[in-house]
Short mmCIF file of N, CA and C in Angstrom, two decimals:
data_model
loop_
_atom_site.label_atom_id
_atom_site.label_comp_id
_atom_site.label_asym_id
_atom_site.label_seq_id
_atom_site.Cartn_x
_atom_site.Cartn_y
_atom_site.Cartn_z
N UNK A 22 -4.14 -12.42 -15.37
CA UNK A 22 -4.76 -11.33 -14.64
C UNK A 22 -5.45 -11.81 -13.38
N UNK A 23 -5.97 -10.87 -12.61
CA UNK A 23 -6.66 -11.13 -11.34
C UNK A 23 -5.80 -11.89 -10.35
N UNK A 24 -4.52 -11.60 -10.33
CA UNK A 24 -3.60 -12.20 -9.38
C UNK A 24 -3.43 -11.21 -8.23
N UNK A 25 -3.81 -11.63 -7.01
CA UNK A 25 -3.74 -10.74 -5.86
C UNK A 25 -2.77 -11.22 -4.79
N UNK A 26 -2.32 -12.47 -4.90
CA UNK A 26 -1.39 -13.03 -3.91
C UNK A 26 -0.41 -13.96 -4.61
N UNK A 27 0.63 -14.32 -3.88
CA UNK A 27 1.57 -15.30 -4.40
C UNK A 27 0.90 -16.64 -4.63
N UNK A 28 -0.02 -16.98 -3.75
CA UNK A 28 -0.78 -18.23 -3.89
C UNK A 28 -1.59 -18.24 -5.18
N UNK A 29 -2.21 -17.10 -5.51
CA UNK A 29 -2.96 -16.99 -6.78
C UNK A 29 -2.04 -17.26 -7.97
N UNK A 30 -0.85 -16.66 -7.94
CA UNK A 30 0.08 -16.82 -9.06
C UNK A 30 0.52 -18.27 -9.20
N UNK A 31 0.84 -18.90 -8.09
CA UNK A 31 1.29 -20.29 -8.12
C UNK A 31 0.17 -21.20 -8.62
N UNK A 32 -1.04 -20.98 -8.12
CA UNK A 32 -2.19 -21.78 -8.56
C UNK A 32 -2.43 -21.62 -10.05
N UNK A 33 -2.39 -20.39 -10.54
CA UNK A 33 -2.61 -20.12 -11.96
C UNK A 33 -1.55 -20.81 -12.82
N UNK A 34 -0.31 -20.76 -12.35
CA UNK A 34 0.77 -21.40 -13.10
C UNK A 34 0.57 -22.92 -13.14
N UNK A 35 0.18 -23.51 -12.02
CA UNK A 35 -0.04 -24.96 -11.98
C UNK A 35 -1.24 -25.37 -12.82
N UNK A 36 -2.32 -24.58 -12.79
CA UNK A 36 -3.54 -24.91 -13.52
C UNK A 36 -3.39 -24.77 -15.02
N UNK A 37 -2.65 -23.77 -15.45
CA UNK A 37 -2.62 -23.46 -16.88
C UNK A 37 -1.27 -23.67 -17.54
N UNK A 38 -0.22 -23.77 -16.74
CA UNK A 38 1.12 -23.92 -17.30
C UNK A 38 1.68 -22.64 -17.91
N UNK A 39 1.10 -21.50 -17.56
CA UNK A 39 1.57 -20.23 -18.12
C UNK A 39 3.02 -19.98 -17.71
N UNK A 40 3.71 -19.24 -18.53
CA UNK A 40 5.10 -18.90 -18.25
C UNK A 40 5.21 -17.72 -17.29
N UNK A 41 4.16 -16.93 -17.21
CA UNK A 41 4.20 -15.76 -16.34
C UNK A 41 2.80 -15.28 -16.02
N UNK A 42 2.71 -14.37 -15.11
CA UNK A 42 1.43 -13.78 -14.73
C UNK A 42 1.53 -12.26 -14.83
N UNK A 43 0.39 -11.63 -15.00
CA UNK A 43 0.35 -10.18 -15.09
C UNK A 43 -0.23 -9.62 -13.80
N UNK A 44 0.45 -8.63 -13.27
CA UNK A 44 0.00 -7.99 -12.04
C UNK A 44 -0.49 -6.60 -12.39
N UNK A 45 -1.67 -6.27 -11.94
CA UNK A 45 -2.24 -4.95 -12.22
C UNK A 45 -2.69 -4.29 -10.94
N UNK A 46 -4.00 -4.29 -10.73
CA UNK A 46 -4.59 -3.59 -9.59
C UNK A 46 -4.01 -4.03 -8.25
N UNK A 47 -3.64 -5.28 -8.12
CA UNK A 47 -3.14 -5.77 -6.84
C UNK A 47 -1.90 -5.00 -6.38
N UNK A 48 -1.07 -4.58 -7.31
CA UNK A 48 0.14 -3.85 -6.94
C UNK A 48 -0.17 -2.47 -6.40
N UNK A 49 -1.33 -1.94 -6.72
CA UNK A 49 -1.70 -0.61 -6.25
C UNK A 49 -1.90 -0.58 -4.74
N UNK A 50 -2.44 -1.65 -4.19
CA UNK A 50 -2.67 -1.69 -2.75
C UNK A 50 -1.66 -2.58 -2.04
N UNK A 51 -0.90 -3.37 -2.79
CA UNK A 51 0.04 -4.30 -2.20
C UNK A 51 1.34 -4.32 -3.02
N UNK A 52 2.19 -3.32 -2.84
CA UNK A 52 3.42 -3.28 -3.63
C UNK A 52 4.39 -4.42 -3.32
N UNK A 53 4.13 -5.17 -2.27
CA UNK A 53 4.97 -6.31 -1.90
C UNK A 53 4.59 -7.55 -2.69
N UNK A 54 3.57 -7.48 -3.52
CA UNK A 54 3.09 -8.67 -4.23
C UNK A 54 4.18 -9.31 -5.09
N UNK A 55 5.08 -8.53 -5.63
CA UNK A 55 6.12 -9.08 -6.49
C UNK A 55 7.08 -9.97 -5.69
N UNK A 56 7.45 -9.50 -4.51
CA UNK A 56 8.31 -10.30 -3.61
C UNK A 56 7.57 -11.56 -3.17
N UNK A 57 6.30 -11.41 -2.88
CA UNK A 57 5.49 -12.55 -2.46
C UNK A 57 5.40 -13.60 -3.57
N UNK A 58 5.21 -13.15 -4.80
CA UNK A 58 5.10 -14.09 -5.93
C UNK A 58 6.44 -14.79 -6.16
N UNK A 59 7.54 -14.03 -6.14
CA UNK A 59 8.85 -14.66 -6.33
C UNK A 59 9.08 -15.75 -5.28
N UNK A 60 8.71 -15.47 -4.04
CA UNK A 60 8.87 -16.47 -2.97
C UNK A 60 7.97 -17.67 -3.23
N UNK A 61 6.73 -17.45 -3.66
CA UNK A 61 5.80 -18.54 -3.94
C UNK A 61 6.30 -19.44 -5.06
N UNK A 62 6.97 -18.83 -6.04
CA UNK A 62 7.47 -19.58 -7.18
C UNK A 62 8.82 -20.22 -6.89
N UNK A 63 9.37 -19.95 -5.70
CA UNK A 63 10.67 -20.51 -5.35
C UNK A 63 11.83 -19.73 -5.92
N UNK A 64 11.57 -18.50 -6.38
CA UNK A 64 12.62 -17.68 -7.01
C UNK A 64 13.17 -16.61 -6.07
N UNK A 65 12.81 -16.68 -4.81
CA UNK A 65 13.28 -15.66 -3.88
C UNK A 65 13.21 -16.18 -2.46
N UNK A 66 13.68 -15.38 -1.52
CA UNK A 66 13.63 -15.80 -0.12
C UNK A 66 12.18 -15.90 0.36
N UNK A 67 12.02 -16.56 1.50
CA UNK A 67 10.68 -16.69 2.08
C UNK A 67 10.05 -15.31 2.24
N UNK A 68 8.79 -15.22 1.90
CA UNK A 68 8.08 -13.95 2.02
C UNK A 68 7.57 -13.78 3.44
N UNK A 69 7.90 -12.66 4.02
CA UNK A 69 7.38 -12.29 5.34
C UNK A 69 6.48 -11.09 5.12
N UNK A 70 5.22 -11.25 5.42
CA UNK A 70 4.24 -10.19 5.19
C UNK A 70 4.63 -8.93 5.97
N UNK A 71 4.46 -7.77 5.35
CA UNK A 71 4.80 -6.53 6.04
C UNK A 71 3.86 -6.27 7.21
N UNK A 72 4.40 -5.68 8.25
CA UNK A 72 3.59 -5.27 9.38
C UNK A 72 2.84 -3.99 9.01
N UNK A 73 1.91 -3.60 9.84
CA UNK A 73 1.21 -2.34 9.59
C UNK A 73 2.19 -1.17 9.67
N UNK A 74 3.17 -1.26 10.55
CA UNK A 74 4.21 -0.23 10.62
C UNK A 74 4.99 -0.16 9.31
N UNK A 75 5.32 -1.34 8.75
CA UNK A 75 6.02 -1.38 7.45
C UNK A 75 5.18 -0.69 6.37
N UNK A 76 3.89 -0.97 6.38
CA UNK A 76 3.01 -0.37 5.36
C UNK A 76 2.98 1.14 5.48
N UNK A 77 2.84 1.64 6.71
CA UNK A 77 2.80 3.08 6.89
C UNK A 77 4.15 3.72 6.56
N UNK A 78 5.23 3.02 6.84
CA UNK A 78 6.55 3.55 6.48
C UNK A 78 6.67 3.72 4.97
N UNK A 79 6.21 2.73 4.23
CA UNK A 79 6.24 2.81 2.77
C UNK A 79 5.34 3.95 2.27
N UNK A 80 4.14 4.05 2.82
CA UNK A 80 3.21 5.10 2.41
C UNK A 80 3.82 6.47 2.66
N UNK A 81 4.37 6.68 3.85
CA UNK A 81 4.97 7.97 4.19
C UNK A 81 6.16 8.27 3.28
N UNK A 82 6.99 7.27 3.01
CA UNK A 82 8.16 7.48 2.14
C UNK A 82 7.73 7.79 0.71
N UNK A 83 6.72 7.10 0.22
CA UNK A 83 6.22 7.37 -1.13
C UNK A 83 5.75 8.82 -1.23
N UNK A 84 5.02 9.27 -0.23
CA UNK A 84 4.54 10.66 -0.24
C UNK A 84 5.70 11.65 -0.13
N UNK A 85 6.69 11.36 0.74
CA UNK A 85 7.85 12.24 0.85
C UNK A 85 8.57 12.35 -0.49
N UNK A 86 8.73 11.23 -1.18
CA UNK A 86 9.40 11.25 -2.48
C UNK A 86 8.62 12.07 -3.50
N UNK A 87 7.31 11.98 -3.45
CA UNK A 87 6.48 12.76 -4.38
C UNK A 87 6.60 14.25 -4.09
N UNK A 88 6.65 14.61 -2.81
CA UNK A 88 6.83 16.02 -2.45
C UNK A 88 8.19 16.51 -2.96
N UNK A 89 9.23 15.72 -2.78
CA UNK A 89 10.56 16.10 -3.28
C UNK A 89 10.55 16.24 -4.80
N UNK A 90 9.90 15.31 -5.47
CA UNK A 90 9.86 15.32 -6.93
C UNK A 90 9.14 16.57 -7.45
N UNK A 91 8.03 16.90 -6.83
CA UNK A 91 7.23 18.04 -7.30
C UNK A 91 7.74 19.37 -6.78
N UNK A 92 8.34 19.35 -5.60
CA UNK A 92 8.86 20.59 -5.02
C UNK A 92 7.84 21.38 -4.24
N UNK A 93 6.60 20.97 -4.27
CA UNK A 93 5.55 21.65 -3.52
C UNK A 93 4.70 20.60 -2.81
N UNK A 94 4.54 20.80 -1.51
CA UNK A 94 3.88 19.79 -0.69
C UNK A 94 2.39 19.62 -1.00
N UNK A 95 1.66 20.71 -1.01
CA UNK A 95 0.20 20.58 -1.17
C UNK A 95 -0.20 19.92 -2.49
N UNK A 96 0.30 20.37 -3.65
CA UNK A 96 -0.07 19.71 -4.90
C UNK A 96 0.39 18.24 -4.93
N UNK A 97 1.56 17.98 -4.35
CA UNK A 97 2.05 16.60 -4.31
C UNK A 97 1.11 15.72 -3.50
N UNK A 98 0.68 16.20 -2.35
CA UNK A 98 -0.21 15.41 -1.51
C UNK A 98 -1.58 15.25 -2.17
N UNK A 99 -2.04 16.25 -2.86
CA UNK A 99 -3.31 16.11 -3.60
C UNK A 99 -3.18 15.01 -4.65
N UNK A 100 -2.05 14.99 -5.34
CA UNK A 100 -1.87 13.97 -6.38
C UNK A 100 -1.72 12.57 -5.79
N UNK A 101 -1.31 12.48 -4.54
CA UNK A 101 -1.11 11.19 -3.89
C UNK A 101 -2.41 10.61 -3.31
N UNK A 102 -3.46 11.38 -3.26
CA UNK A 102 -4.69 10.91 -2.63
C UNK A 102 -5.21 9.60 -3.21
N UNK A 103 -5.20 9.46 -4.51
CA UNK A 103 -5.67 8.21 -5.13
C UNK A 103 -4.79 7.04 -4.69
N UNK A 104 -3.47 7.26 -4.61
CA UNK A 104 -2.56 6.22 -4.14
C UNK A 104 -2.87 5.85 -2.70
N UNK A 105 -3.14 6.86 -1.90
CA UNK A 105 -3.45 6.61 -0.49
C UNK A 105 -4.71 5.78 -0.34
N UNK A 106 -5.69 6.03 -1.19
CA UNK A 106 -6.93 5.24 -1.16
C UNK A 106 -6.60 3.77 -1.45
N UNK A 107 -5.78 3.54 -2.45
CA UNK A 107 -5.41 2.16 -2.82
C UNK A 107 -4.60 1.49 -1.73
N UNK A 108 -3.64 2.23 -1.16
CA UNK A 108 -2.80 1.64 -0.11
C UNK A 108 -3.62 1.16 1.09
N UNK A 109 -4.73 1.81 1.37
CA UNK A 109 -5.49 1.47 2.58
C UNK A 109 -6.55 0.39 2.35
N UNK A 110 -6.72 -0.06 1.12
CA UNK A 110 -7.66 -1.15 0.87
C UNK A 110 -7.20 -2.40 1.60
N UNK A 111 -8.11 -2.99 2.34
CA UNK A 111 -7.79 -4.19 3.10
C UNK A 111 -7.19 -3.93 4.47
N UNK A 112 -6.86 -2.69 4.77
CA UNK A 112 -6.33 -2.38 6.10
C UNK A 112 -7.47 -2.38 7.11
N UNK A 113 -7.21 -2.77 8.34
CA UNK A 113 -8.23 -2.61 9.38
C UNK A 113 -8.58 -1.14 9.51
N UNK A 114 -9.85 -0.83 9.51
CA UNK A 114 -10.29 0.56 9.60
C UNK A 114 -10.07 1.33 8.31
N UNK A 115 -9.87 0.62 7.20
CA UNK A 115 -9.56 1.26 5.93
C UNK A 115 -10.59 2.26 5.46
N UNK A 116 -11.83 1.96 5.69
CA UNK A 116 -12.89 2.87 5.24
C UNK A 116 -12.77 4.22 5.95
N UNK A 117 -12.57 4.18 7.26
CA UNK A 117 -12.40 5.43 8.01
C UNK A 117 -11.13 6.16 7.58
N UNK A 118 -10.07 5.40 7.33
CA UNK A 118 -8.82 6.02 6.86
C UNK A 118 -9.03 6.75 5.55
N UNK A 119 -9.72 6.10 4.62
CA UNK A 119 -9.97 6.74 3.32
C UNK A 119 -10.79 8.01 3.49
N UNK A 120 -11.70 8.01 4.45
CA UNK A 120 -12.47 9.22 4.72
C UNK A 120 -11.59 10.38 5.16
N UNK A 121 -10.52 10.08 5.88
CA UNK A 121 -9.58 11.11 6.33
C UNK A 121 -8.57 11.46 5.24
N UNK A 122 -8.08 10.43 4.55
CA UNK A 122 -7.02 10.65 3.57
C UNK A 122 -7.48 11.39 2.32
N UNK A 123 -8.77 11.39 2.07
CA UNK A 123 -9.24 12.11 0.88
C UNK A 123 -9.06 13.62 1.02
N UNK A 124 -8.78 14.07 2.24
CA UNK A 124 -8.59 15.50 2.48
C UNK A 124 -7.15 15.85 2.88
N UNK A 125 -6.24 14.89 2.87
CA UNK A 125 -4.88 15.13 3.33
C UNK A 125 -4.18 16.17 2.45
N UNK A 126 -3.45 17.09 3.11
CA UNK A 126 -2.79 18.17 2.38
C UNK A 126 -1.31 18.30 2.71
N UNK A 127 -0.84 17.56 3.73
CA UNK A 127 0.56 17.71 4.13
C UNK A 127 1.12 16.39 4.65
N UNK A 128 2.44 16.32 4.65
CA UNK A 128 3.11 15.14 5.20
C UNK A 128 2.83 15.03 6.70
N UNK A 129 2.79 16.15 7.38
CA UNK A 129 2.50 16.14 8.82
C UNK A 129 1.12 15.58 9.09
N UNK A 130 0.16 16.00 8.31
CA UNK A 130 -1.20 15.49 8.45
C UNK A 130 -1.24 13.98 8.20
N UNK A 131 -0.54 13.53 7.18
CA UNK A 131 -0.47 12.10 6.88
C UNK A 131 0.18 11.34 8.04
N UNK A 132 1.27 11.86 8.57
CA UNK A 132 1.95 11.20 9.68
C UNK A 132 1.06 11.12 10.91
N UNK A 133 0.26 12.17 11.15
CA UNK A 133 -0.68 12.15 12.29
C UNK A 133 -1.75 11.07 12.09
N UNK A 134 -2.26 10.95 10.87
CA UNK A 134 -3.26 9.92 10.57
C UNK A 134 -2.66 8.53 10.79
N UNK A 135 -1.43 8.34 10.32
CA UNK A 135 -0.75 7.06 10.48
C UNK A 135 -0.54 6.74 11.95
N UNK A 136 -0.07 7.70 12.72
CA UNK A 136 0.20 7.48 14.14
C UNK A 136 -1.09 7.14 14.90
N UNK A 137 -2.16 7.83 14.57
CA UNK A 137 -3.45 7.56 15.21
C UNK A 137 -3.92 6.16 14.85
N UNK A 138 -3.79 5.77 13.60
CA UNK A 138 -4.21 4.46 13.15
C UNK A 138 -3.40 3.36 13.84
N UNK A 139 -2.08 3.53 13.90
CA UNK A 139 -1.23 2.54 14.55
C UNK A 139 -1.53 2.44 16.05
N UNK A 140 -1.79 3.58 16.68
CA UNK A 140 -2.13 3.57 18.10
C UNK A 140 -3.45 2.85 18.34
N UNK A 141 -4.44 3.09 17.46
CA UNK A 141 -5.74 2.43 17.58
C UNK A 141 -5.57 0.93 17.46
N UNK A 142 -4.75 0.48 16.51
CA UNK A 142 -4.53 -0.95 16.32
C UNK A 142 -3.83 -1.57 17.52
N UNK A 143 -2.91 -0.85 18.13
CA UNK A 143 -2.20 -1.41 19.28
C UNK A 143 -3.12 -1.56 20.48
N UNK A 144 -4.15 -0.73 20.56
CA UNK A 144 -5.13 -0.84 21.65
C UNK A 144 -6.04 -2.04 21.47
N UNK A 145 -6.20 -2.47 20.22
CA UNK A 145 -7.10 -3.60 19.92
C UNK A 145 -6.45 -4.95 20.20
N UNK A 146 -5.14 -4.97 20.34
CA UNK A 146 -4.42 -6.23 20.53
C UNK A 146 -4.61 -6.79 21.89
#
């Protein structure tokens, strides 16, 4: 437990000799952790960390899939709010994002929040 990165998994394996590691909370905010761990263990290609654009693309797609699954946008987006909170942990400006995302009701609203966030980050570079 308490594995948040590929480095954590590799260190735990070396320290204890465990055959495997359990991933829990870390996957909620970092769904790429499995690819990262496989790369760290030498069982996959080199891990390239996702860009902020990659992260927002995944978030938007996850929400679109939930809307399709449920058939109604507003209830689907309400159910996704907890996921959105987790996805933004560790993001630059995450606290402000969570303040906005707790009220999100549509895919359009989510896309606007993402576009504003990405634009803000590009100005900081």
